[in-house]
PDB file of C-alpha atoms in Angstrom:
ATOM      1  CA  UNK A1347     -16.828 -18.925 -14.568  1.00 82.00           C
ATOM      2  CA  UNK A1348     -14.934 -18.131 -11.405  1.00 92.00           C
ATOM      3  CA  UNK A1349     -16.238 -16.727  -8.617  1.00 96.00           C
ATOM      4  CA  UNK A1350     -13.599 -15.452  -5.573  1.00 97.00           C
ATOM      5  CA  UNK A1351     -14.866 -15.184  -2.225  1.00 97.00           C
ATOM      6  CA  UNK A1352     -13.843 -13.112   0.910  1.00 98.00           C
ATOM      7  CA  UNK A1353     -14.582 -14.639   4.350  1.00 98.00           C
ATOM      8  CA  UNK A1354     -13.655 -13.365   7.308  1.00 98.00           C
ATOM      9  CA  UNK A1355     -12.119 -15.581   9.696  1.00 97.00           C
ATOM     10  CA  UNK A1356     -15.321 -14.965  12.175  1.00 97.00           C
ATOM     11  CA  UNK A1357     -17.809 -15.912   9.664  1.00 97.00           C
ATOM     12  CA  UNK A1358     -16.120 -18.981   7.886  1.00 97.00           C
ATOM     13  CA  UNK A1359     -18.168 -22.311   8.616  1.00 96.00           C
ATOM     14  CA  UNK A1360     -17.017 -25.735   9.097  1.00 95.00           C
ATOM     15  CA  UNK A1361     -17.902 -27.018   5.765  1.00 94.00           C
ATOM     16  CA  UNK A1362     -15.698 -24.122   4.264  1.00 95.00           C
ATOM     17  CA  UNK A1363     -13.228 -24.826   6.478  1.00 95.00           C
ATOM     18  CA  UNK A1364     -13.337 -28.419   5.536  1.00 95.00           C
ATOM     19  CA  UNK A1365     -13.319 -27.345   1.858  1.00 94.00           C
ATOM     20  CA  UNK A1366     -10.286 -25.094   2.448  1.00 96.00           C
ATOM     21  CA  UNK A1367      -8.451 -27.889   3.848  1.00 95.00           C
ATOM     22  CA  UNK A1368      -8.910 -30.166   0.873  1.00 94.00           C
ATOM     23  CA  UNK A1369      -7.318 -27.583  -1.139  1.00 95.00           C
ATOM     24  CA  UNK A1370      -4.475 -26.630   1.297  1.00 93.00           C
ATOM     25  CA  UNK A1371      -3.644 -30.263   2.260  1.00 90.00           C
ATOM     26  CA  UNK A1372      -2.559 -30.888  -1.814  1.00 89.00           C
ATOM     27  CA  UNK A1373       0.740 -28.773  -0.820  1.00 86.00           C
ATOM     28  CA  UNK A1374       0.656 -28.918   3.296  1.00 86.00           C
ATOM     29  CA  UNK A1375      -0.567 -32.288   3.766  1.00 87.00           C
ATOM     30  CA  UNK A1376      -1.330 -32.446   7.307  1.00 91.00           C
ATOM     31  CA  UNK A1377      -3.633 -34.536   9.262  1.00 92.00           C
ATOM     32  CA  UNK A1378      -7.319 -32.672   9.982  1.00 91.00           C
ATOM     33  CA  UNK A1379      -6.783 -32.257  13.364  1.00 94.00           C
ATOM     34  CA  UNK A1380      -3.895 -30.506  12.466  1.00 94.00           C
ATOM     35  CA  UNK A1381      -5.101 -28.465  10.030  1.00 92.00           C
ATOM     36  CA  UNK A1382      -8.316 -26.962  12.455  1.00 94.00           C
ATOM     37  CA  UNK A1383      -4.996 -26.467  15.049  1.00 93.00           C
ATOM     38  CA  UNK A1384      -3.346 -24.541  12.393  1.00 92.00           C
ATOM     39  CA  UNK A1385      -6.527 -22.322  11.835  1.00 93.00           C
ATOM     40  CA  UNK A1386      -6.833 -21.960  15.745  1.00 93.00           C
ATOM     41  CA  UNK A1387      -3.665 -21.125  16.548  1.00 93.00           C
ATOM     42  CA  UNK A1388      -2.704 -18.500  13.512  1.00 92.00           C
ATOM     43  CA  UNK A1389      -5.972 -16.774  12.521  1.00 95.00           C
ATOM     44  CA  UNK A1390      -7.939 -14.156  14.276  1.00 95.00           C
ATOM     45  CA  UNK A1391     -11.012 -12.779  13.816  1.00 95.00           C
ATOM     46  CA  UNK A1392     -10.295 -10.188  11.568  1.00 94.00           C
ATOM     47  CA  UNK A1393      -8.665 -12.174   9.266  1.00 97.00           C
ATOM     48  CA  UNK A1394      -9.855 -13.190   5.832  1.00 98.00           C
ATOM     49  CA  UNK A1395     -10.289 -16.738   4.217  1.00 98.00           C
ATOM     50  CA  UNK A1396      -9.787 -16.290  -0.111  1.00 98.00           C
ATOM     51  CA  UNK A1397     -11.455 -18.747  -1.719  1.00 98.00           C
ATOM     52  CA  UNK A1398     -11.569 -19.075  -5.983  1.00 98.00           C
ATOM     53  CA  UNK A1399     -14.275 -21.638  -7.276  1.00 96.00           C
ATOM     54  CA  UNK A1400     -15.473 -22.855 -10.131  1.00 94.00           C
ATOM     55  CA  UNK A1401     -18.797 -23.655 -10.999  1.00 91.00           C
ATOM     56  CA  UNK A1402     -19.290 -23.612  -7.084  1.00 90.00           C
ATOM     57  CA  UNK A1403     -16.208 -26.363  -6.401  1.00 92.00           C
ATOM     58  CA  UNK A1404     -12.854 -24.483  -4.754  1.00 96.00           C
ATOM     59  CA  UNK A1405     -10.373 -24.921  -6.767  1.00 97.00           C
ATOM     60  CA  UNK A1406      -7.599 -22.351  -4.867  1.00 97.00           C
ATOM     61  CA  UNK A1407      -7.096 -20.679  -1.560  1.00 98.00           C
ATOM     62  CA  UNK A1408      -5.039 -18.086  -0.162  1.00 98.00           C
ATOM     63  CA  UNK A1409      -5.532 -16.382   3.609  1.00 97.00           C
ATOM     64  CA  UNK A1410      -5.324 -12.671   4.254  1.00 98.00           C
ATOM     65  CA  UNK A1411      -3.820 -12.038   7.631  1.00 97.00           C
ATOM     66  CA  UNK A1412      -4.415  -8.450   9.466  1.00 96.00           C
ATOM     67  CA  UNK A1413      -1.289  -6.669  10.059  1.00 97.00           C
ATOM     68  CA  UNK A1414       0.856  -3.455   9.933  1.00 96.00           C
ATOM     69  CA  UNK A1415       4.350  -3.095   9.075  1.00 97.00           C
ATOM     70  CA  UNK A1416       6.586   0.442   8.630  1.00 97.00           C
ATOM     71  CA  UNK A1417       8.183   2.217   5.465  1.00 97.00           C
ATOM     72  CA  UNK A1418      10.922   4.783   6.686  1.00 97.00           C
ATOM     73  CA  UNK A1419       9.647   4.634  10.104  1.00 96.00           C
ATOM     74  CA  UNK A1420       5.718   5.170   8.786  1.00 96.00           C
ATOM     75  CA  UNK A1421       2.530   2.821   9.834  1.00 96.00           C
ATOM     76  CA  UNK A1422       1.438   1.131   7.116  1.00 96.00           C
ATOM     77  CA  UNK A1423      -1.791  -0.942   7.396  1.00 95.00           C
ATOM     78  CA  UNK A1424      -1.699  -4.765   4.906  1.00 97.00           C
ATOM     79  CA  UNK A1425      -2.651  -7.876   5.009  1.00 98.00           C
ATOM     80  CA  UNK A1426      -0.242 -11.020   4.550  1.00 98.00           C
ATOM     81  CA  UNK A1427      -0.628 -13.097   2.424  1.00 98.00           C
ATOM     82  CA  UNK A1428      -0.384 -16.733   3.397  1.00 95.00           C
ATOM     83  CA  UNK A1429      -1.407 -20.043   2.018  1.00 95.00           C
ATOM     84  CA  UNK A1430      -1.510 -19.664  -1.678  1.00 97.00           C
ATOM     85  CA  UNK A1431      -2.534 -22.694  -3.276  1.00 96.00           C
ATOM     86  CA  UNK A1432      -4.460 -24.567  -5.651  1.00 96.00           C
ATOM     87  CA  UNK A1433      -6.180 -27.915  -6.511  1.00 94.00           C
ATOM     88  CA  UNK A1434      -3.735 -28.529  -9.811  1.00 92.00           C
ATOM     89  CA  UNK A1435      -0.894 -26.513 -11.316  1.00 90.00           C
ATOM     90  CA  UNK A1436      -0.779 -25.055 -14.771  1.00 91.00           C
ATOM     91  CA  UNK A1437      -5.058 -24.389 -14.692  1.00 94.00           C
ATOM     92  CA  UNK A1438      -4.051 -20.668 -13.957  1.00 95.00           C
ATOM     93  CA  UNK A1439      -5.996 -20.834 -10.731  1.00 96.00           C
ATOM     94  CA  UNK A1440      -3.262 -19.463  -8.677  1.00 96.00           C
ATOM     95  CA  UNK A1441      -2.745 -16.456 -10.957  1.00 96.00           C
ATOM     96  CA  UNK A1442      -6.754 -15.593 -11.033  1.00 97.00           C
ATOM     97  CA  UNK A1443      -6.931 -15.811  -7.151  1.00 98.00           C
ATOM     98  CA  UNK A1444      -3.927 -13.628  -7.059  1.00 98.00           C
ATOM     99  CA  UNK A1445      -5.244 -11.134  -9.585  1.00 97.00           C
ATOM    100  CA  UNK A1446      -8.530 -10.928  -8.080  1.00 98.00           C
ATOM    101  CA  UNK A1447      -6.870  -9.972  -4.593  1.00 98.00           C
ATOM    102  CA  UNK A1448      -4.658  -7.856  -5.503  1.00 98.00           C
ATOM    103  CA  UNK A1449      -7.607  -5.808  -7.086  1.00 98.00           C
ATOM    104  CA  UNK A1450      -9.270  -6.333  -3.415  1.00 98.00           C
ATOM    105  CA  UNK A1451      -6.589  -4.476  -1.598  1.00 98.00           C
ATOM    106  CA  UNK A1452      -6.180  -1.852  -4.003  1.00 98.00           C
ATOM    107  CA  UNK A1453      -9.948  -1.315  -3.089  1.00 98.00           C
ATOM    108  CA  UNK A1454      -9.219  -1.646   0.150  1.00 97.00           C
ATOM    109  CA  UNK A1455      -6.790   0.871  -0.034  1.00 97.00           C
ATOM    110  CA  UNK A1456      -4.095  -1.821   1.484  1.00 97.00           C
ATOM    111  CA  UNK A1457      -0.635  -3.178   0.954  1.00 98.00           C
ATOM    112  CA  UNK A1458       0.171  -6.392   1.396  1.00 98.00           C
ATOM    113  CA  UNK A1459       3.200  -8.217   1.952  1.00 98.00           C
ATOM    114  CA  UNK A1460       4.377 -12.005   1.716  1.00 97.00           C
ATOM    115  CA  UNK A1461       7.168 -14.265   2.775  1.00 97.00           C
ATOM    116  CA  UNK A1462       8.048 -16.888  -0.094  1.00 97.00           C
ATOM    117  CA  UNK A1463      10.208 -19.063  -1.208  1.00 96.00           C
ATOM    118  CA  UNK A1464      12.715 -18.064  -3.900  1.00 96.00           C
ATOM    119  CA  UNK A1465      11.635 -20.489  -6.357  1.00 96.00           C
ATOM    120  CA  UNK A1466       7.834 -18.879  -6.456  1.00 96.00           C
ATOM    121  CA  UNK A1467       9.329 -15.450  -6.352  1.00 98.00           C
ATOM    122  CA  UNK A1468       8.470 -15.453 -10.222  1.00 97.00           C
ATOM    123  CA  UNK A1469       5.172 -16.106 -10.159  1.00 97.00           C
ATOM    124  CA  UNK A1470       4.575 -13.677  -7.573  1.00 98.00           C
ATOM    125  CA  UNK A1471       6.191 -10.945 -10.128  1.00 98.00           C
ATOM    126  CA  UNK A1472       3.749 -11.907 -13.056  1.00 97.00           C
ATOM    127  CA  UNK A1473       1.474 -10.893 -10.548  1.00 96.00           C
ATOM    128  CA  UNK A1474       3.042  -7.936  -9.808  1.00 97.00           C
ATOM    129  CA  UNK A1475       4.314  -8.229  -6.520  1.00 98.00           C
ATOM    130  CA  UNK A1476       8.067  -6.658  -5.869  1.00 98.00           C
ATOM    131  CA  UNK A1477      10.730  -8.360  -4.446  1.00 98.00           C
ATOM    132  CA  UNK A1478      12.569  -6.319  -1.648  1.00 97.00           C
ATOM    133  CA  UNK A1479      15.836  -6.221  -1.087  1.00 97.00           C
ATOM    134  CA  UNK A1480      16.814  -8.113   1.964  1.00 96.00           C
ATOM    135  CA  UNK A1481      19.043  -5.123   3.093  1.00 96.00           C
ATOM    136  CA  UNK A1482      15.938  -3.347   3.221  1.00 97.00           C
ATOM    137  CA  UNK A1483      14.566  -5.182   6.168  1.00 97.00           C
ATOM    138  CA  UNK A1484      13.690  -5.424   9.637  1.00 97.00           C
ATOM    139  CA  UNK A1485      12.180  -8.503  10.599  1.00 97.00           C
ATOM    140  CA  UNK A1486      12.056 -10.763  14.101  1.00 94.00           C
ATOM    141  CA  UNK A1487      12.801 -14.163  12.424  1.00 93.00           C
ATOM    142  CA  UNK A1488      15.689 -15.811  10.160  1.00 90.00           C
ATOM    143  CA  UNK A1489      14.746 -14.933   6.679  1.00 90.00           C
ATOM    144  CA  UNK A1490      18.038 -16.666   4.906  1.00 92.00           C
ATOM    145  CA  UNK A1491      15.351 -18.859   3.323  1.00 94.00           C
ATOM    146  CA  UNK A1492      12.645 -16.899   2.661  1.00 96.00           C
ATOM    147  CA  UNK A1493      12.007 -13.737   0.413  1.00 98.00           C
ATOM    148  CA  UNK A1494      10.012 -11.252   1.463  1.00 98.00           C
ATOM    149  CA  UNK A1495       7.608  -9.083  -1.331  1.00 98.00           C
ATOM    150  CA  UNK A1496       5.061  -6.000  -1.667  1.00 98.00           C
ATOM    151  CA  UNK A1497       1.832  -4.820  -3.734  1.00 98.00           C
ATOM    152  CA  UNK A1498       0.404  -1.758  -3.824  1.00 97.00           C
ATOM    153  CA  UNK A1499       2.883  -0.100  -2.468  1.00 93.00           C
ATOM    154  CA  UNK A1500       5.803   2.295  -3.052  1.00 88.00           C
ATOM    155  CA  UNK A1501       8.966   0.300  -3.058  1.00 86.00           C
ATOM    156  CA  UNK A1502      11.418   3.419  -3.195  1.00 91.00           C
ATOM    157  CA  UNK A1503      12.677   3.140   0.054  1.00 95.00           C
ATOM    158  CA  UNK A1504      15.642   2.747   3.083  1.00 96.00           C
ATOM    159  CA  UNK A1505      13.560   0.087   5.666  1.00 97.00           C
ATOM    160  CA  UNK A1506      10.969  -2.136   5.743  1.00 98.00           C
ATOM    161  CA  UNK A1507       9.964  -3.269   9.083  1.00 98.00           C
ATOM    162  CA  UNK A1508       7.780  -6.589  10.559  1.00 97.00           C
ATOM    163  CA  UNK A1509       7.837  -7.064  14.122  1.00 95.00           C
ATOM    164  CA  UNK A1510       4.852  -9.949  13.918  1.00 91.00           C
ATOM    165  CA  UNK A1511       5.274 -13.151  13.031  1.00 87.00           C
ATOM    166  CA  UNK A1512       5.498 -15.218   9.740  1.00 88.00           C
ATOM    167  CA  UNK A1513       2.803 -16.055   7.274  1.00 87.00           C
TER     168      UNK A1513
END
């Protein structure tokens, strides 16, 4: 049985952080120092650590970063999604930790929005994320390589615009 949980950023321990890492470092390896760097240096407070396990081992991850972006000129409040990842492919870990999120921010009443890679811009869709057009956007950095997608919200419109920084 899988159980998801939602830590914030302020409240995460080491051990969980050490756990995280183990999961994260199958796709980013990275040395630990690194890692607890990469932790300092991109998360804040109100940011949230997703963790999926099973039978109390962590088997995926994915982080929820605090932002706000703009539809047609309107403030929308999200959270990024960054960090999706799992212990093995092809379990269906990533899809469950997906699932169970995007139920979180629909009772959280929040978008969210990621930056990916076109070849995982697929499995993002079978989790029903949309792909927006890159006409569409506003953002400060290069995104030739990178795709940018939404849940839960309305994808009829002009301009999408991200002033922070990638996730």
């Amino acid at each position: 049985m899988f159980e998801i949980k939602f830590i914030p950023h302020s409240k995460v321990t080491t051990k969980q952080l050490l756990e995280i890492i183990s999961v994260k470092d199958i796709a980013w390896p990275h040395s630990l120092d690194s890692q607890f760097k990469w932790f300092a240096d991109n998360l804040v407070e109100s940011d949230i650590h997703v963790l999926l396990t099973k039978n109390s081992y962590t088997v995926a991850y994915l982080n929820l970063i605090d932002i706000k972006f703009k539809i047609d000129g309107n403030s929308i409040e999200g959270y990024g999604i960054g960090n999706v990842c799992s212990r093995e492919r092809g379990k269906g870990w990533g899809k469950e930790i997906m699932a169970l999120t995007n139920l979180y921010l629909i009772q959280k009443s929040r978008s969210g929005l990621l930056f990916c890679r076109i070849h995982t811009v697929n499995f993002y869709k079978l989790n029903n994320w949309i792909l927006v057009d890159k006409s569409n956007l506003i953002l400060p950095f290069n995104n030739e390589l990178i795709e940018t997608m939404i849940f839960n919200c309305d994808n009829r419109f002009q301009q999408l615009e991200y002033v922070g920084k990638s996730f």
